[in-house]
PDB file of C-alpha atoms in Angstrom:
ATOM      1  CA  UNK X 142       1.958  16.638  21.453  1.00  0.00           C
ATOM      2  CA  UNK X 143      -1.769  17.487  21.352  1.00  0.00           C
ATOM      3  CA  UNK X 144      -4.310  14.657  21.143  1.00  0.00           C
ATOM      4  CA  UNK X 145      -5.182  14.315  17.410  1.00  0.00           C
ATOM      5  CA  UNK X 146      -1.169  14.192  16.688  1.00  0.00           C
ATOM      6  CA  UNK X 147      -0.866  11.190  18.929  1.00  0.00           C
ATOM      7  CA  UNK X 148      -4.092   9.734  17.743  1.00  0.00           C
ATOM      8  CA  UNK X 149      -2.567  10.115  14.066  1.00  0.00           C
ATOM      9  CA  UNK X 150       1.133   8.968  15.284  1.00  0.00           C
ATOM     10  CA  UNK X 151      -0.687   5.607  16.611  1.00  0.00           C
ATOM     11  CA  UNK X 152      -2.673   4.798  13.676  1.00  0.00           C
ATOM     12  CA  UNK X 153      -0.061   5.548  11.213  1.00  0.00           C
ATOM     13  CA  UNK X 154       1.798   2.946  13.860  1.00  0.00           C
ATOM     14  CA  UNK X 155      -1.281   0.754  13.653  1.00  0.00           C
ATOM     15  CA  UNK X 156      -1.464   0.162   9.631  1.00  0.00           C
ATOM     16  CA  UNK X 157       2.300  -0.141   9.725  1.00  0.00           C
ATOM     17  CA  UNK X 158       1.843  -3.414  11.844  1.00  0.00           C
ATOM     18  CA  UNK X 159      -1.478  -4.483   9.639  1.00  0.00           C
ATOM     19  CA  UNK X 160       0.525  -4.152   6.586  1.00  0.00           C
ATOM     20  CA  UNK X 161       3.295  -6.059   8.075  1.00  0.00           C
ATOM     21  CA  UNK X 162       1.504  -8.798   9.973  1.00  0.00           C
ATOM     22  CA  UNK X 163      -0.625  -9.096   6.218  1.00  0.00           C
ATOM     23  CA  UNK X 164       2.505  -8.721   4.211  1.00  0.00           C
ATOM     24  CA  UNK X 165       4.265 -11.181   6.119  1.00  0.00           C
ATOM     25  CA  UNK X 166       1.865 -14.251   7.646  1.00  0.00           C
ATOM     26  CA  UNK X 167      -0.839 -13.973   4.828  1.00  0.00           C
ATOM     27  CA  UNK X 168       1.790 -14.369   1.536  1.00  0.00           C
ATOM     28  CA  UNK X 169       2.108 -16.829  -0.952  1.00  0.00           C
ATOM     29  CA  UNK X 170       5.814 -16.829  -2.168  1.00  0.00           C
ATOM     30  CA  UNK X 171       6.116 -17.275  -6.008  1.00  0.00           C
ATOM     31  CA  UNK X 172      10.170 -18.533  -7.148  1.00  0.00           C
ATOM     32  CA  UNK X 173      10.731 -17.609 -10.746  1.00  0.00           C
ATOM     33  CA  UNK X 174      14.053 -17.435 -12.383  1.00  0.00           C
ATOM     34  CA  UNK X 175      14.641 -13.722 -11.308  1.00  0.00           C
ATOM     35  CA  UNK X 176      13.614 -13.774  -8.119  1.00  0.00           C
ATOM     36  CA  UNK X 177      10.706 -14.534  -5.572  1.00  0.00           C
ATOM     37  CA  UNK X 178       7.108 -12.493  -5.840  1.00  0.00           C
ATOM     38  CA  UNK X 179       4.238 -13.512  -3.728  1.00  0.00           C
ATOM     39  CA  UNK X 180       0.212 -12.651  -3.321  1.00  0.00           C
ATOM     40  CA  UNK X 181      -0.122 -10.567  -0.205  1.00  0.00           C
ATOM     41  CA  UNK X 182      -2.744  -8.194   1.522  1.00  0.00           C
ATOM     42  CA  UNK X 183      -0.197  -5.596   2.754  1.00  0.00           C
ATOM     43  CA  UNK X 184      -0.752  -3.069   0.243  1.00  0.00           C
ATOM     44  CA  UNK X 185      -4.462  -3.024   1.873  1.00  0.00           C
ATOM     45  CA  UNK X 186      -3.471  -1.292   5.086  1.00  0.00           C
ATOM     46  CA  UNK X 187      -1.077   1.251   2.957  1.00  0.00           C
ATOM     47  CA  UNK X 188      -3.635   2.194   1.103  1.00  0.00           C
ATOM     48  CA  UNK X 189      -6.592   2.259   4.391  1.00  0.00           C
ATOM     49  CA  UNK X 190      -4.176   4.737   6.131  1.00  0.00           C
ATOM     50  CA  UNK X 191      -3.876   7.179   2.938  1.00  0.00           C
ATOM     51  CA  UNK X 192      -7.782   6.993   2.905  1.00  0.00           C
ATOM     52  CA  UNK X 193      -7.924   7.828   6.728  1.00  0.00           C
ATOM     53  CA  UNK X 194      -4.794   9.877   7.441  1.00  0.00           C
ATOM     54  CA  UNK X 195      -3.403  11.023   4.163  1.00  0.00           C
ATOM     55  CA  UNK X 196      -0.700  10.082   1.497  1.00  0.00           C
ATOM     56  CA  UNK X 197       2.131  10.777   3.618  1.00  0.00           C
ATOM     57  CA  UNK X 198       1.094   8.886   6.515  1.00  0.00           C
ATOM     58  CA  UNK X 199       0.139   6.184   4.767  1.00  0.00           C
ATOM     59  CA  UNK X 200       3.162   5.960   2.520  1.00  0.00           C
ATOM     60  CA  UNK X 201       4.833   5.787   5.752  1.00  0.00           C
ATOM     61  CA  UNK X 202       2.608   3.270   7.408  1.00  0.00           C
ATOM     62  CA  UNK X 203       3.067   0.712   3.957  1.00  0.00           C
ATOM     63  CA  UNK X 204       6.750   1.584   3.473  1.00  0.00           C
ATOM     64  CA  UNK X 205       7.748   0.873   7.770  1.00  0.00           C
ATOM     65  CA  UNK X 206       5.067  -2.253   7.422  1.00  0.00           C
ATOM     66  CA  UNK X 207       6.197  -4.245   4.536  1.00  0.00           C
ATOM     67  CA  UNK X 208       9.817  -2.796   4.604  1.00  0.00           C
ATOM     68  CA  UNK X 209      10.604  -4.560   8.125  1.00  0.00           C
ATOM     69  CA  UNK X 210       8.974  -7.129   6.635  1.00  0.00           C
ATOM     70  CA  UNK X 211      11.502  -7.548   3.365  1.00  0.00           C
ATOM     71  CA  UNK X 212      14.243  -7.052   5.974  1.00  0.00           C
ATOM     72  CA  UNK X 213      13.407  -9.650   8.246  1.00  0.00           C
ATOM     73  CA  UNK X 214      12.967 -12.204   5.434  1.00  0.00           C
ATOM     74  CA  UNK X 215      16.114 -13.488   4.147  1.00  0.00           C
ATOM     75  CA  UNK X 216      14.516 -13.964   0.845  1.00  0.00           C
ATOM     76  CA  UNK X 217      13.288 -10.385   0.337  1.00  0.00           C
ATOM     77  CA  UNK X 218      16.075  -8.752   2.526  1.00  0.00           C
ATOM     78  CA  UNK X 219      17.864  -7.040  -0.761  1.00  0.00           C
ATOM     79  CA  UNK X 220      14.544  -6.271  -1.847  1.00  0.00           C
ATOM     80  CA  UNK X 221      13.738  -3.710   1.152  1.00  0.00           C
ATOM     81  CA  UNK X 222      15.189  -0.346  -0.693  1.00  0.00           C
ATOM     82  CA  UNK X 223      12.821  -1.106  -3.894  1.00  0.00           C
ATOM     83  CA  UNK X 224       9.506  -2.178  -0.903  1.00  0.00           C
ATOM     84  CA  UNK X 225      10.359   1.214   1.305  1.00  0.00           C
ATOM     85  CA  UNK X 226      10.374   3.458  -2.048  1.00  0.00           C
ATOM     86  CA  UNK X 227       7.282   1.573  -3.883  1.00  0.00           C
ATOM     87  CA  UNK X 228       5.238   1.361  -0.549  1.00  0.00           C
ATOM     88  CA  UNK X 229       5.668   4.559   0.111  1.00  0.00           C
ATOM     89  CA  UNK X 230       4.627   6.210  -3.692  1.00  0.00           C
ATOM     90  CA  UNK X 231       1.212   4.025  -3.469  1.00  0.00           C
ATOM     91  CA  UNK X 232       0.257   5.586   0.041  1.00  0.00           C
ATOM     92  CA  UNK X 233       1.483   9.380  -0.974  1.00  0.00           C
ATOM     93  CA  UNK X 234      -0.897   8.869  -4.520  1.00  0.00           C
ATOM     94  CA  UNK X 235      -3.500   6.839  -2.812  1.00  0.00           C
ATOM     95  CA  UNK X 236      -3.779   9.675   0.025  1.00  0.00           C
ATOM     96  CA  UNK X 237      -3.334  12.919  -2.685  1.00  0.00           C
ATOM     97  CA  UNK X 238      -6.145  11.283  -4.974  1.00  0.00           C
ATOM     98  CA  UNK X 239      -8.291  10.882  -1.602  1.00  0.00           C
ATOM     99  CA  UNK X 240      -7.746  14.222   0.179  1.00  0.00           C
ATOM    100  CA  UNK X 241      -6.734  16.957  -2.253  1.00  0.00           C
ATOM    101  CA  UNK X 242      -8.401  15.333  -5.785  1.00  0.00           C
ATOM    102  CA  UNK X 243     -12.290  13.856  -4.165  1.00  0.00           C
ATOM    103  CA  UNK X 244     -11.986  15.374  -0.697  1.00  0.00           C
ATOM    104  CA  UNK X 245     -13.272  11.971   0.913  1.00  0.00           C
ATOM    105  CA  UNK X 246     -13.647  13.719   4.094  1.00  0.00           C
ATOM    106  CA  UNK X 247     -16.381  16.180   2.770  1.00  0.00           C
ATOM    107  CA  UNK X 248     -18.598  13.068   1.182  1.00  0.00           C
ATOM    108  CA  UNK X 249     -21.189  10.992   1.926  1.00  0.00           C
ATOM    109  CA  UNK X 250     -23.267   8.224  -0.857  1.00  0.00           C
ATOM    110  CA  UNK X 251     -22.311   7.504  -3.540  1.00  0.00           C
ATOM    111  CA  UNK X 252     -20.001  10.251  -4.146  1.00  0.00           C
ATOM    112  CA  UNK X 253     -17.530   8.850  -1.097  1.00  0.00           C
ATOM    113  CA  UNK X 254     -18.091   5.336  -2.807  1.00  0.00           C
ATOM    114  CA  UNK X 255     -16.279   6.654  -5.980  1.00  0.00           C
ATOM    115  CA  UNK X 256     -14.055   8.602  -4.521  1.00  0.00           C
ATOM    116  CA  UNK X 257     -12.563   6.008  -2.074  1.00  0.00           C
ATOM    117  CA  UNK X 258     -12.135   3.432  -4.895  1.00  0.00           C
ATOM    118  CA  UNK X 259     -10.842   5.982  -7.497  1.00  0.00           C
ATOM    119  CA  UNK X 260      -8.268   6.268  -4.865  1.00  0.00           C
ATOM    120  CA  UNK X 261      -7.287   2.832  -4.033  1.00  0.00           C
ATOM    121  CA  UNK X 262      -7.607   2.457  -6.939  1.00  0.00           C
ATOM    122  CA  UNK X 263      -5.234   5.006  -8.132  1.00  0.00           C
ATOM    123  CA  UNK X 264      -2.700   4.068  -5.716  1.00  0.00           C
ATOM    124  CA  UNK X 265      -2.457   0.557  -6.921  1.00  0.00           C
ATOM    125  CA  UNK X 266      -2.732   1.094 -10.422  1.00  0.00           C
ATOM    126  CA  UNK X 267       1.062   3.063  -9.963  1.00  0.00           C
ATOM    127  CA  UNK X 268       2.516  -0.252  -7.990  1.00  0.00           C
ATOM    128  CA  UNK X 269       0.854  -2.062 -11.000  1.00  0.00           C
ATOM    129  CA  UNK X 270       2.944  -0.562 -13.353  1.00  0.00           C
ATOM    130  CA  UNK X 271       6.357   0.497 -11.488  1.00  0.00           C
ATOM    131  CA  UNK X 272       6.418  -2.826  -9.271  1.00  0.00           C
ATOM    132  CA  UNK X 273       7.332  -4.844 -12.826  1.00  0.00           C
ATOM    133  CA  UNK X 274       9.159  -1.722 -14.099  1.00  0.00           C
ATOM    134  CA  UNK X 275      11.112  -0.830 -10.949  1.00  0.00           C
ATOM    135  CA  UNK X 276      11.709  -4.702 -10.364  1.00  0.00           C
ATOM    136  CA  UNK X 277      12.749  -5.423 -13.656  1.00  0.00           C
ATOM    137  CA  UNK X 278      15.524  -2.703 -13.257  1.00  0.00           C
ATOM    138  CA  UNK X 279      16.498  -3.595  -9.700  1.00  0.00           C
ATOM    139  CA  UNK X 280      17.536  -7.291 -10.546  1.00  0.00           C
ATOM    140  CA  UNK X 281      19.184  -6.698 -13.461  1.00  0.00           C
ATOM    141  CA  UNK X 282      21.177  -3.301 -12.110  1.00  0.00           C
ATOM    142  CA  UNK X 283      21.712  -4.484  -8.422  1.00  0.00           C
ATOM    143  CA  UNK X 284      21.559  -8.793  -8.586  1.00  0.00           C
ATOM    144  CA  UNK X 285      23.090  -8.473 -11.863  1.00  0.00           C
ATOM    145  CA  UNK X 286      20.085 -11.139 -13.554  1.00  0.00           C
ATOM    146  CA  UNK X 287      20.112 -11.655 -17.078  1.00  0.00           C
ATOM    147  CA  UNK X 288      17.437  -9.773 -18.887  1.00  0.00           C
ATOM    148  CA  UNK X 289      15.554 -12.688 -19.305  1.00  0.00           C
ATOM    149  CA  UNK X 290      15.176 -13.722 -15.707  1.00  0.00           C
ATOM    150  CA  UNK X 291      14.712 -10.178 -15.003  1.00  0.00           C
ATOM    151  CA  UNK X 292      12.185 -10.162 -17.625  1.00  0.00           C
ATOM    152  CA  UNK X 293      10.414 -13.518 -16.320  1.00  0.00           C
ATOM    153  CA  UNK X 294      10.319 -12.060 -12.906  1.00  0.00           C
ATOM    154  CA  UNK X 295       8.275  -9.189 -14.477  1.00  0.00           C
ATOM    155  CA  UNK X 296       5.856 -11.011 -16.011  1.00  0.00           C
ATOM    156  CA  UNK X 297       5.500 -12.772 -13.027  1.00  0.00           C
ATOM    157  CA  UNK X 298       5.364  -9.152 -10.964  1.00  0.00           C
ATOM    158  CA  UNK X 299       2.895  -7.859 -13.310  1.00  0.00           C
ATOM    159  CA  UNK X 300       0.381 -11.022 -12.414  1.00  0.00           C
ATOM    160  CA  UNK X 301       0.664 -10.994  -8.564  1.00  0.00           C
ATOM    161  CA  UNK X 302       0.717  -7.400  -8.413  1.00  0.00           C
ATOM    162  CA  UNK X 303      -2.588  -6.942 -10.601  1.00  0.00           C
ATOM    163  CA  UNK X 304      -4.082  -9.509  -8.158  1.00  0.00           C
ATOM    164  CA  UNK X 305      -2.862  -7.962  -5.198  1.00  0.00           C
ATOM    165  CA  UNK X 306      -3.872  -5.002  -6.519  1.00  0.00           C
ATOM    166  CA  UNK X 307      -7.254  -6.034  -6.964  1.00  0.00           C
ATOM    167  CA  UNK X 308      -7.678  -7.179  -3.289  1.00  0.00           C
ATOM    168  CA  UNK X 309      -6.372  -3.609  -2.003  1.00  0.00           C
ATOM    169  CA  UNK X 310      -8.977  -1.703  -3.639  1.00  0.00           C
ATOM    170  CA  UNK X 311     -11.768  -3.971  -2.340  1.00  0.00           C
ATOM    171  CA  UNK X 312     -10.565  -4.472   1.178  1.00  0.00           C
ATOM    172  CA  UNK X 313      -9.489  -1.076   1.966  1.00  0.00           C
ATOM    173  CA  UNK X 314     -12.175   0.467   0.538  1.00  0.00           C
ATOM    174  CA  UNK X 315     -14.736  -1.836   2.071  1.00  0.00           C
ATOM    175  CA  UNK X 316     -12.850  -1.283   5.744  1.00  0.00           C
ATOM    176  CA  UNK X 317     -12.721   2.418   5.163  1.00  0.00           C
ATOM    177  CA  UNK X 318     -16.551   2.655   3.798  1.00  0.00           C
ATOM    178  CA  UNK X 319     -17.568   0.688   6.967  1.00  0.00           C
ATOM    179  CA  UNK X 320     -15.491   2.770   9.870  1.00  0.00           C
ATOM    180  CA  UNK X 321     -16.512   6.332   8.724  1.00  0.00           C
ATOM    181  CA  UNK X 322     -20.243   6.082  10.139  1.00  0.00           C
ATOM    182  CA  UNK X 323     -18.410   5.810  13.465  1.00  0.00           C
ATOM    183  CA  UNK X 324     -15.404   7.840  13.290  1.00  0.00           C
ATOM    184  CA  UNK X 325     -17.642  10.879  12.125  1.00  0.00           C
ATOM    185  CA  UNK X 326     -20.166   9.790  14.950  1.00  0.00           C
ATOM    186  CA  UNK X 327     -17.229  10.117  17.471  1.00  0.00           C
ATOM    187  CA  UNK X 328     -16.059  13.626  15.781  1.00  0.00           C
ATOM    188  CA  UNK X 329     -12.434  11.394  14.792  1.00  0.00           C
ATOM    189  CA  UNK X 330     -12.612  11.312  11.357  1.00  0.00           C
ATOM    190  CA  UNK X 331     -11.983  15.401  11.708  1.00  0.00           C
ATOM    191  CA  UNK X 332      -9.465  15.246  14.735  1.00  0.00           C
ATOM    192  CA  UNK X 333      -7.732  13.476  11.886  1.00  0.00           C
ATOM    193  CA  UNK X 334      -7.914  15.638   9.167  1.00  0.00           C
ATOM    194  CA  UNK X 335      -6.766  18.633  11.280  1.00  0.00           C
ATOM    195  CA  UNK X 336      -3.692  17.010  12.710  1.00  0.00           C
TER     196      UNK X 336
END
């Protein structure tokens, strides 16, 4: 395996355990009637590996990351199919907006400003709208929840995910804006765009 593989392997390793360390130990759990939804920063690290390694890499870092962490919480356990596919569609559009729509790689000013939060914020504006939607469908298909709780849940969805949201677009972009100086110093930031 050359060195800019293994170098990609271990970050998209890296953000998986960010977004599951931040999905896990820095939540708020919300109960509602149709379920449980919480505030979390785990979408942040799903969305920081699309910006540095692409979509698919960072689809897989979010969906591994928070995934593990649905599983190993008996209150999100059922919930792990719906994380892995959701977690995995913000880092795939978050990474195609940054790499193939603005080309993040190739900017610098105020261009790579816009571009990197265009991208975020592209990512997260999809789990803003199918987290509720998807959600909505899973409890009332899969738990079997009345439309209404299903439909209270969603509300409830839309709300943390907006905030959460929010949070991923300014931290990620913020961390990403801040490492580039010194992954382009070092010559990484194109080791990992070739890989």
């Amino acid at each position: 395996m050359s060195n800019s593989k293994t170098l990609r392997l271990a970050l998209t390793a890296l953000m998986a355990a960010l977004a599951y360390i931040s999905f896990t130990f820095l939540q708020i759990k919300i109960p509602t009637p149709g379920g449980v939804t919480s505030f979390h920063l785990g979408n942040t690290f799903c969305v920081l590996a699309a910006l540095l390694l692409g979509g698919v890499p960072g689809g897989i870092a979010g969906a591994i990351g928070m995934g593990i962490g649905d599983l190993l919480d008996p209150t999100y356990v059922l919930y792990a199919p719906k994380t892995f596919f959701l977690k995995f569609m913000i880092g795939l559009i978050a990474g195609l907006l940054a790499h193939k729509v603005f080309h993040i790689e190739e900017k610098s000013g105020k261009a790579l400003v816009w571009g990197v939060v265009l991208s975020t914020a592209g990512g997260m504006l999809f789990n803003v709208i199918a987290e509720p939607l998807v959600g909505y469908l899973y409890t009332t298909i899969f738990f079997g929840a009345s439309a209404q709780a299903a439909k209270a849940l969603a509300s409830w969805n839309f709300i943390t995910t907006s905030v959460n949201a929010i949070l991923a677009v300014v931290i990620a972009s913020l961390l990403y804006l801040a490492l580039v100086p010194s992954l382009k110093k070092s010559g990484t930031l194109k080791k990992l765009a070739r890989a």
